[in-house]
Structure formats: C-alpha cells, structure tokens
Amino acid sequence: MRSKLSIARWTALLFTLLFVFASCAPKRVAPPPAGKAFQVPWGALPLETWDPAIRNTFERALVEGLCTRLEEHCKIAPGKHITLRALALSGGGSHGAYGAGVLIGWTDAGTRPEFDVVTGISTGALMATAAFLGPEQDETLRMYTRITNQDIYRSRGILAVLTGDSMYDAAPLRELIAKQIDDRVLQAVAREHARGRRLFVGTFNLDAQAFTIWDMGFIASSDRPDKLERYRDVILASASVPVLFPPVYIPVEVNGESYRQMHVDGGAREMVFFPELIDDLDKAIAKFGLKPSDVHGEIYVLYNGRVAAEGTYKPVPPRALSIMEVFVRSLIRKNATGSLYRIWVRGLIHQMDFNLSDIPPEYQNLHRDMDFNPDDMKRLFDYGYKRSIRGQAWWTQPEVKNYQEIIRKLNPWNVIGEMEARPEFRRLEMWRPKE
C-alpha cells in the first residue's frame, strides 16, 4: 500500500499526539546529563569556539581544505584565474529523484564540474557521498528510480508513537545505506578529503536543540575502528524524519562518562546549508596569499522540492491533522526560502555566482515526499534528467560587480528609506543608483 502521508503531515502528527500522550513516553537509555554543557560528538564540527581545547572547528576544517584546493589549482595552472565551486543538496524525501536526475543528466551533458565543497541534508545526505565522489557513483543515485516504501521503512503500527520513538522501523533504510557505503567508498572519500575537498552532512541534535555539522571526510580518514559505523549513522540520522523514523542515538564519551545524543533529520532546522562557507573562502584566499580578484566562487543549490508556491487553491479539509499539515508545510517552506535568500545575498556581496535548481510549478502531479513509488520517482527523475541535459536545470544569478548593482538586485528601498532617515546611516545615500 502506498503511503499517503507526507513529511509535513507526520510532523503534524507529532504535535497532535505528543501533546496528548507526553506522559506515555518510554524511558531512554543513557541520555545526556541534564543541565551539563553540550558536547560535540566525534566527527562533528562546532561552529563556535567556546572551548579553547577544541581545535577541529568548522572554520578551521574549511579554511584548511580551501587552502589545499587553492594550492592544487595553482600547481595545475599557475597564474590562471581559480574557480572554487560548492554544491548544497536539500531535503525532500522521495523528491530526491529530481536531484538525482539533474546530477546524472549533468554528467551525460559533459558539463558537470568537480565540487570543492558538498553539503547534504536529509535525502540530500543520502545522495551527498555519490555527488561528492562524482560520475563514478552515478549508479548509486539511480536508486531513486527503483526503491519502494519497503526499501525505506516498515510499519510499527499507529500506537508505536506511544510506546516507542517512531511510527516506523528504519531498518530497511539502514540496510540500504550499508549497501551504498562500504570501506571502499570511505577510502575514496578519504582520498578526496586529502586533496582539500570537503563533504559535510547536517543533523539536528534534539537534546541540545543544536544543528550539528559532520565532517564526513574527516570521519572517513580516521584510524578509528568505528568510522564506518559513524559515517553510516550520520547519514541515517540526517534522513530520520522525527516521529516517522526513530532517532539515531550517537554515543559520546566525556571524562569517562558515556551517554547517547538523540539526532534526527537535519531538515528539522535547515533544509539546505552553507554555514560560514562564503566568509571562510575569503579567509582562505587571504591566508594563501592571493587577492579576492584571483579567485571566483560558484554556489550551486540543488533543491529537491518546489521553492515557489504553485499559486492555485488547494482546499484544506476541516480536520485538525490536515490543518496542522498545511501549517507545518508553510513553516518548512519559509525556513527553506529564508536559507536560500541568505545564501543568495551573501553570494551577491562576495561576488559569487549563485545557481539554483528546483522542481518548477509547471511540473504536474508531484507525488508526496514520503511516497517512494518507483513509477512516480522515475517520472520525476526523467524530468530532472531532461532539464539538465538540455542545459535548462539551473537558474543563475551571475556575480555582481559593485554595491550599486547589489542594491538594485535586492531592491530594499523601503528598508533603505528608513535607514536614511537616521543620521548615522546617511552615508548610504551614496549607494543609491542614479536615475
């Protein structure tokens, strides 16, 4: 039987049931100690350096990687202009078929670049390793034309949410990830990591309510015996929609104490992410001794869903769950568009090209994001493939050359008018384009 509930509806079910049955929650094994400071698990990277003992921060990992990439580019083509590229893969459940089609179509068109940085969330985390390693892993991406609901989850029954941590058992998804990610794949990721390329996956730590970034190349390069298990666990956690799938309990050891953090789908916080990437590129350029004009940045966001509203009525049934589903979906879309806007604005300011691909409104009869029906997914895959091979998949905002052009793109005249009314901001008058 095909699943008729979307991610948003299951999230709505979370709100409805957990408020009513909170007292029925099962006991956890080795939860983090309440009130103690949040600890970053092995393989994850803190965005902030609140602890001077922490040396492997996100900024350091990214800047070091970008410097290595700049060194490689300079050796290959000394004196030539350098282009660094980053790819972000969003969440979207079975709509990842669109992104898989775009990537493979890009390969077959002969224009797919090698990305210096790749990030993934949720279904984007499932495809991130293949996208990072390049066309040699395209066959892995074709899973989106074959998998079914049974390849992703098994039902535990409607009452499972009262007696367990999820409605469904994600053992099939864990098995699927294990087939895709083996020691050979980790060795390939480690080789690319040594070249300075970076692969990051996002999860959401429910215990600390913290978005957590994992350095997958760092994990793959480790000598730890549990590196393969940690790599797989991170991908599974990033794709584990709360309530629908069980959280992944990731072990942490601090001062001889061992406990388990609860990690779920990174889309609970960010549908797509490039944290600090743009600023850190500037830092890497300066550290390497180049000028900003020597390096050009290109940002690609492959969004496995619709960014724009369809602009048509979809009457909502007068039921609490249906109303909550639409409400949650609107929050998800707002979160996604906010993330995209921030990336776009930062790209404009730092004179980078911004490229976006999503499922356009003209694509008809888009199936539900948690319905893994091969026929629907193959149709969506083919659509993304055709757009890509024809060179129609990407909307591009080229770099801008000056602040006047940025102001014209953003068009924030209402905001600027308010700012110019304040004496300390009168200097912004010089930014106003000439009529």
Short mmCIF file of N, CA and C in Angstrom, two decimals, residues 178-288:
data_model
loop_
_atom_site.label_atom_id
_atom_site.label_comp_id
_atom_site.label_asym_id
_atom_site.label_seq_id
_atom_site.Cartn_x
_atom_site.Cartn_y
_atom_site.Cartn_z
N ALA A 178 23.97 0.84 4.24
CA ALA A 178 25.11 -0.07 4.40
C ALA A 178 25.56 -0.63 3.06
N LYS A 179 24.61 -0.87 2.15
CA LYS A 179 24.97 -1.36 0.81
C LYS A 179 25.70 -0.29 0.00
N GLN A 180 25.32 0.96 0.20
CA GLN A 180 25.91 2.05 -0.57
C GLN A 180 27.26 2.49 -0.01
N ILE A 181 27.40 2.48 1.31
CA ILE A 181 28.60 3.00 1.96
C ILE A 181 29.38 1.83 2.57
N ASP A 182 30.51 1.50 1.94
CA ASP A 182 31.36 0.45 2.47
C ASP A 182 32.78 0.99 2.62
N ASP A 183 33.71 0.12 2.96
CA ASP A 183 35.10 0.55 3.18
C ASP A 183 35.70 1.16 1.92
N ARG A 184 35.34 0.63 0.76
CA ARG A 184 35.87 1.17 -0.49
C ARG A 184 35.42 2.61 -0.70
N VAL A 185 34.16 2.87 -0.41
CA VAL A 185 33.64 4.24 -0.56
C VAL A 185 34.33 5.17 0.43
N LEU A 186 34.52 4.72 1.66
CA LEU A 186 35.20 5.56 2.65
C LEU A 186 36.63 5.87 2.22
N GLN A 187 37.31 4.92 1.63
CA GLN A 187 38.66 5.17 1.13
C GLN A 187 38.65 6.24 0.04
N ALA A 188 37.64 6.21 -0.83
CA ALA A 188 37.54 7.21 -1.89
C ALA A 188 37.26 8.60 -1.30
N VAL A 189 36.38 8.66 -0.30
CA VAL A 189 36.09 9.94 0.36
C VAL A 189 37.35 10.47 1.04
N ALA A 190 38.10 9.58 1.69
CA ALA A 190 39.33 9.99 2.37
C ALA A 190 40.35 10.54 1.38
N ARG A 191 40.46 9.93 0.20
CA ARG A 191 41.40 10.43 -0.82
C ARG A 191 41.03 11.85 -1.25
N GLU A 192 39.74 12.08 -1.46
CA GLU A 192 39.31 13.42 -1.88
C GLU A 192 39.48 14.42 -0.75
N HIS A 193 39.27 13.98 0.48
CA HIS A 193 39.47 14.85 1.64
C HIS A 193 40.93 15.30 1.71
N ALA A 194 41.85 14.39 1.41
CA ALA A 194 43.27 14.73 1.43
C ALA A 194 43.62 15.76 0.36
N ARG A 195 42.82 15.84 -0.69
CA ARG A 195 43.01 16.85 -1.74
C ARG A 195 42.43 18.20 -1.34
N GLY A 196 41.81 18.27 -0.16
CA GLY A 196 41.24 19.53 0.30
C GLY A 196 39.76 19.66 0.06
N ARG A 197 39.17 18.71 -0.65
CA ARG A 197 37.73 18.76 -0.88
C ARG A 197 37.02 18.40 0.42
N ARG A 198 35.85 19.00 0.65
CA ARG A 198 35.14 18.82 1.91
C ARG A 198 33.71 18.36 1.67
N LEU A 199 33.27 17.41 2.49
CA LEU A 199 31.91 16.88 2.45
C LEU A 199 31.31 17.00 3.84
N PHE A 200 30.19 17.74 3.94
CA PHE A 200 29.53 17.96 5.23
C PHE A 200 28.08 17.50 5.17
N VAL A 201 27.64 16.90 6.27
CA VAL A 201 26.24 16.47 6.40
C VAL A 201 25.69 17.08 7.68
N GLY A 202 24.43 17.50 7.64
CA GLY A 202 23.80 18.14 8.79
C GLY A 202 22.77 17.25 9.47
N THR A 203 22.81 17.21 10.80
CA THR A 203 21.76 16.57 11.60
C THR A 203 21.27 17.58 12.63
N PHE A 204 20.20 17.21 13.33
CA PHE A 204 19.68 18.08 14.39
C PHE A 204 19.72 17.31 15.69
N ASN A 205 20.47 17.83 16.67
CA ASN A 205 20.58 17.24 17.99
C ASN A 205 19.40 17.71 18.83
N LEU A 206 18.45 16.82 19.06
CA LEU A 206 17.25 17.20 19.80
C LEU A 206 17.56 17.51 21.26
N ASP A 207 18.52 16.81 21.87
CA ASP A 207 18.83 17.02 23.28
C ASP A 207 19.35 18.43 23.54
N ALA A 208 20.14 18.95 22.61
CA ALA A 208 20.70 20.30 22.77
C ALA A 208 20.01 21.31 21.87
N GLN A 209 19.05 20.84 21.04
CA GLN A 209 18.39 21.68 20.05
C GLN A 209 19.43 22.43 19.22
N ALA A 210 20.42 21.67 18.76
CA ALA A 210 21.56 22.25 18.04
C ALA A 210 21.71 21.60 16.68
N PHE A 211 21.82 22.44 15.66
CA PHE A 211 22.16 21.96 14.32
C PHE A 211 23.61 21.50 14.36
N THR A 212 23.85 20.28 13.89
CA THR A 212 25.17 19.67 14.01
C THR A 212 25.73 19.37 12.63
N ILE A 213 26.95 19.81 12.39
CA ILE A 213 27.61 19.61 11.10
C ILE A 213 28.69 18.54 11.26
N TRP A 214 28.68 17.58 10.37
CA TRP A 214 29.62 16.46 10.41
C TRP A 214 30.59 16.55 9.24
N ASP A 215 31.87 16.41 9.55
CA ASP A 215 32.92 16.41 8.53
C ASP A 215 33.12 14.96 8.09
N MET A 216 32.46 14.58 6.98
CA MET A 216 32.46 13.19 6.56
C MET A 216 33.83 12.74 6.06
N GLY A 217 34.60 13.64 5.47
CA GLY A 217 35.94 13.30 5.03
C GLY A 217 36.87 13.04 6.21
N PHE A 218 36.69 13.84 7.27
CA PHE A 218 37.46 13.63 8.50
C PHE A 218 37.16 12.26 9.10
N ILE A 219 35.88 11.90 9.12
CA ILE A 219 35.48 10.60 9.64
C ILE A 219 36.09 9.48 8.78
N ALA A 220 35.97 9.62 7.46
CA ALA A 220 36.48 8.59 6.55
C ALA A 220 37.98 8.44 6.65
N SER A 221 38.69 9.51 7.00
CA SER A 221 40.16 9.50 7.05
C SER A 221 40.69 8.99 8.38
N SER A 222 39.82 8.76 9.34
CA SER A 222 40.25 8.39 10.68
C SER A 222 40.79 6.96 10.74
N ASP A 223 41.57 6.70 11.78
CA ASP A 223 42.04 5.34 12.06
C ASP A 223 41.12 4.61 13.03
N ARG A 224 40.06 5.25 13.47
CA ARG A 224 39.17 4.64 14.46
C ARG A 224 38.46 3.44 13.86
N PRO A 225 38.30 2.38 14.64
CA PRO A 225 37.63 1.18 14.11
C PRO A 225 36.14 1.38 13.87
N ASP A 226 35.55 2.41 14.48
CA ASP A 226 34.11 2.63 14.34
C ASP A 226 33.78 3.68 13.29
N LYS A 227 34.74 4.03 12.43
CA LYS A 227 34.50 5.13 11.49
C LYS A 227 33.40 4.79 10.47
N LEU A 228 33.34 3.55 10.01
CA LEU A 228 32.30 3.18 9.05
C LEU A 228 30.93 3.25 9.70
N GLU A 229 30.84 2.77 10.93
CA GLU A 229 29.57 2.83 11.66
C GLU A 229 29.15 4.27 11.88
N ARG A 230 30.09 5.14 12.26
CA ARG A 230 29.75 6.54 12.50
C ARG A 230 29.31 7.22 11.20
N TYR A 231 29.99 6.95 10.11
CA TYR A 231 29.64 7.54 8.82
C TYR A 231 28.21 7.16 8.43
N ARG A 232 27.90 5.88 8.56
CA ARG A 232 26.55 5.41 8.21
C ARG A 232 25.50 6.00 9.16
N ASP A 233 25.83 6.05 10.45
CA ASP A 233 24.89 6.57 11.44
C ASP A 233 24.54 8.03 11.15
N VAL A 234 25.53 8.81 10.76
CA VAL A 234 25.28 10.23 10.48
C VAL A 234 24.33 10.38 9.31
N ILE A 235 24.54 9.62 8.25
CA ILE A 235 23.64 9.69 7.09
C ILE A 235 22.23 9.26 7.49
N LEU A 236 22.14 8.17 8.24
CA LEU A 236 20.82 7.71 8.68
C LEU A 236 20.14 8.76 9.55
N ALA A 237 20.89 9.37 10.47
CA ALA A 237 20.31 10.40 11.35
C ALA A 237 19.80 11.57 10.53
N SER A 238 20.57 12.00 9.54
CA SER A 238 20.17 13.15 8.75
C SER A 238 18.89 12.89 7.96
N ALA A 239 18.62 11.60 7.66
CA ALA A 239 17.43 11.25 6.89
C ALA A 239 16.28 10.75 7.77
N SER A 240 16.44 10.80 9.09
CA SER A 240 15.44 10.24 10.01
C SER A 240 14.43 11.31 10.42
N VAL A 241 13.33 11.37 9.69
CA VAL A 241 12.28 12.36 9.97
C VAL A 241 11.68 12.07 11.34
N PRO A 242 11.63 13.04 12.25
CA PRO A 242 11.09 12.81 13.58
C PRO A 242 9.67 12.24 13.53
N VAL A 243 9.40 11.30 14.41
CA VAL A 243 8.14 10.58 14.54
C VAL A 243 8.01 9.51 13.47
N LEU A 244 8.31 9.85 12.23
CA LEU A 244 8.22 8.84 11.17
C LEU A 244 9.28 7.77 11.36
N PHE A 245 10.55 8.18 11.51
CA PHE A 245 11.66 7.26 11.72
C PHE A 245 12.24 7.45 13.12
N PRO A 246 12.85 6.41 13.69
CA PRO A 246 13.45 6.58 15.02
C PRO A 246 14.67 7.47 14.96
N PRO A 247 14.93 8.22 16.02
CA PRO A 247 16.18 8.99 16.08
C PRO A 247 17.36 8.03 16.07
N VAL A 248 18.52 8.57 15.73
CA VAL A 248 19.76 7.81 15.83
C VAL A 248 20.48 8.28 17.09
N TYR A 249 20.78 7.35 17.97
CA TYR A 249 21.40 7.67 19.25
C TYR A 249 22.92 7.54 19.12
N ILE A 250 23.58 8.67 19.05
CA ILE A 250 25.02 8.69 18.78
C ILE A 250 25.79 8.78 20.09
N PRO A 251 26.71 7.83 20.33
CA PRO A 251 27.43 7.81 21.60
C PRO A 251 28.44 8.94 21.74
N VAL A 252 28.57 9.44 22.95
CA VAL A 252 29.54 10.49 23.29
C VAL A 252 30.20 10.08 24.60
N GLU A 253 31.52 10.24 24.65
CA GLU A 253 32.25 9.94 25.88
C GLU A 253 32.96 11.20 26.36
N VAL A 254 32.70 11.57 27.62
CA VAL A 254 33.27 12.76 28.22
C VAL A 254 33.74 12.43 29.62
N ASN A 255 35.06 12.58 29.84
CA ASN A 255 35.64 12.36 31.18
C ASN A 255 35.22 11.01 31.78
N GLY A 256 35.28 9.99 30.96
CA GLY A 256 34.96 8.66 31.44
C GLY A 256 33.49 8.33 31.46
N GLU A 257 32.63 9.32 31.21
CA GLU A 257 31.19 9.09 31.16
C GLU A 257 30.76 8.84 29.72
N SER A 258 29.81 7.94 29.55
CA SER A 258 29.30 7.64 28.22
C SER A 258 27.79 7.86 28.20
N TYR A 259 27.32 8.56 27.19
CA TYR A 259 25.89 8.75 27.01
C TYR A 259 25.58 8.86 25.52
N ARG A 260 24.31 8.96 25.18
CA ARG A 260 23.91 8.95 23.78
C ARG A 260 23.05 10.17 23.46
N GLN A 261 23.49 10.89 22.44
CA GLN A 261 22.73 12.05 21.97
C GLN A 261 21.69 11.60 20.94
N MET A 262 20.54 12.27 20.95
CA MET A 262 19.45 11.95 20.03
C MET A 262 19.54 12.87 18.80
N HIS A 263 19.85 12.28 17.64
CA HIS A 263 19.98 13.05 16.40
C HIS A 263 18.90 12.63 15.41
N VAL A 264 18.35 13.64 14.72
CA VAL A 264 17.30 13.39 13.73
C VAL A 264 17.60 14.20 12.46
N ASP A 265 16.64 14.14 11.56
CA ASP A 265 16.72 14.81 10.25
C ASP A 265 17.20 16.25 10.38
N GLY A 266 18.28 16.58 9.67
CA GLY A 266 18.78 17.95 9.70
C GLY A 266 17.79 18.96 9.18
N GLY A 267 16.80 18.49 8.36
CA GLY A 267 15.79 19.39 7.85
C GLY A 267 14.88 19.95 8.92
N ALA A 268 14.95 19.40 10.13
CA ALA A 268 14.20 19.98 11.24
C ALA A 268 14.69 21.38 11.56
N ARG A 269 15.90 21.71 11.11
CA ARG A 269 16.46 23.03 11.37
C ARG A 269 16.82 23.78 10.08
N GLU A 270 17.43 23.08 9.13
CA GLU A 270 17.85 23.70 7.86
C GLU A 270 17.52 22.74 6.72
N MET A 271 16.84 23.23 5.69
CA MET A 271 16.58 22.40 4.53
C MET A 271 17.76 22.38 3.57
N VAL A 272 18.62 23.37 3.68
CA VAL A 272 19.81 23.46 2.85
C VAL A 272 20.81 24.33 3.60
N PHE A 273 22.12 24.02 3.51
CA PHE A 273 23.04 24.82 4.32
C PHE A 273 24.40 25.00 3.67
N PHE A 274 24.96 26.20 3.90
CA PHE A 274 26.33 26.58 3.56
C PHE A 274 26.89 27.41 4.71
N PRO A 275 26.90 26.92 5.94
CA PRO A 275 27.28 27.78 7.06
C PRO A 275 28.71 28.29 6.94
N GLU A 276 28.87 29.59 7.05
CA GLU A 276 30.18 30.24 7.10
C GLU A 276 31.02 30.03 5.85
N LEU A 277 30.50 29.31 4.85
CA LEU A 277 31.31 28.98 3.68
C LEU A 277 31.85 30.22 2.99
N ILE A 278 31.00 31.20 2.78
CA ILE A 278 31.39 32.35 1.98
C ILE A 278 32.44 33.19 2.70
N ASP A 279 32.24 33.43 3.99
CA ASP A 279 33.25 34.17 4.75
C ASP A 279 34.56 33.41 4.82
N ASP A 280 34.49 32.10 5.01
CA ASP A 280 35.71 31.31 5.14
C ASP A 280 36.47 31.24 3.82
N LEU A 281 35.80 31.37 2.71
CA LEU A 281 36.51 31.42 1.44
C LEU A 281 37.39 32.66 1.39
N ASP A 282 36.88 33.78 1.84
CA ASP A 282 37.69 35.00 1.89
C ASP A 282 38.90 34.81 2.80
N LYS A 283 38.69 34.14 3.94
CA LYS A 283 39.79 33.91 4.87
C LYS A 283 40.84 32.99 4.26
N ALA A 284 40.40 31.98 3.53
CA ALA A 284 41.34 31.06 2.89
C ALA A 284 42.15 31.76 1.82
N ILE A 285 41.49 32.61 1.05
CA ILE A 285 42.19 33.36 0.00
C ILE A 285 43.28 34.24 0.61
N ALA A 286 42.92 34.93 1.70
CA ALA A 286 43.89 35.81 2.36
C ALA A 286 45.03 34.99 2.97
N LYS A 287 44.69 33.86 3.60
CA LYS A 287 45.72 33.02 4.22
C LYS A 287 46.68 32.48 3.19
N PHE A 288 46.18 32.15 2.02
CA PHE A 288 47.03 31.58 0.97
C PHE A 288 47.85 32.65 0.26
#
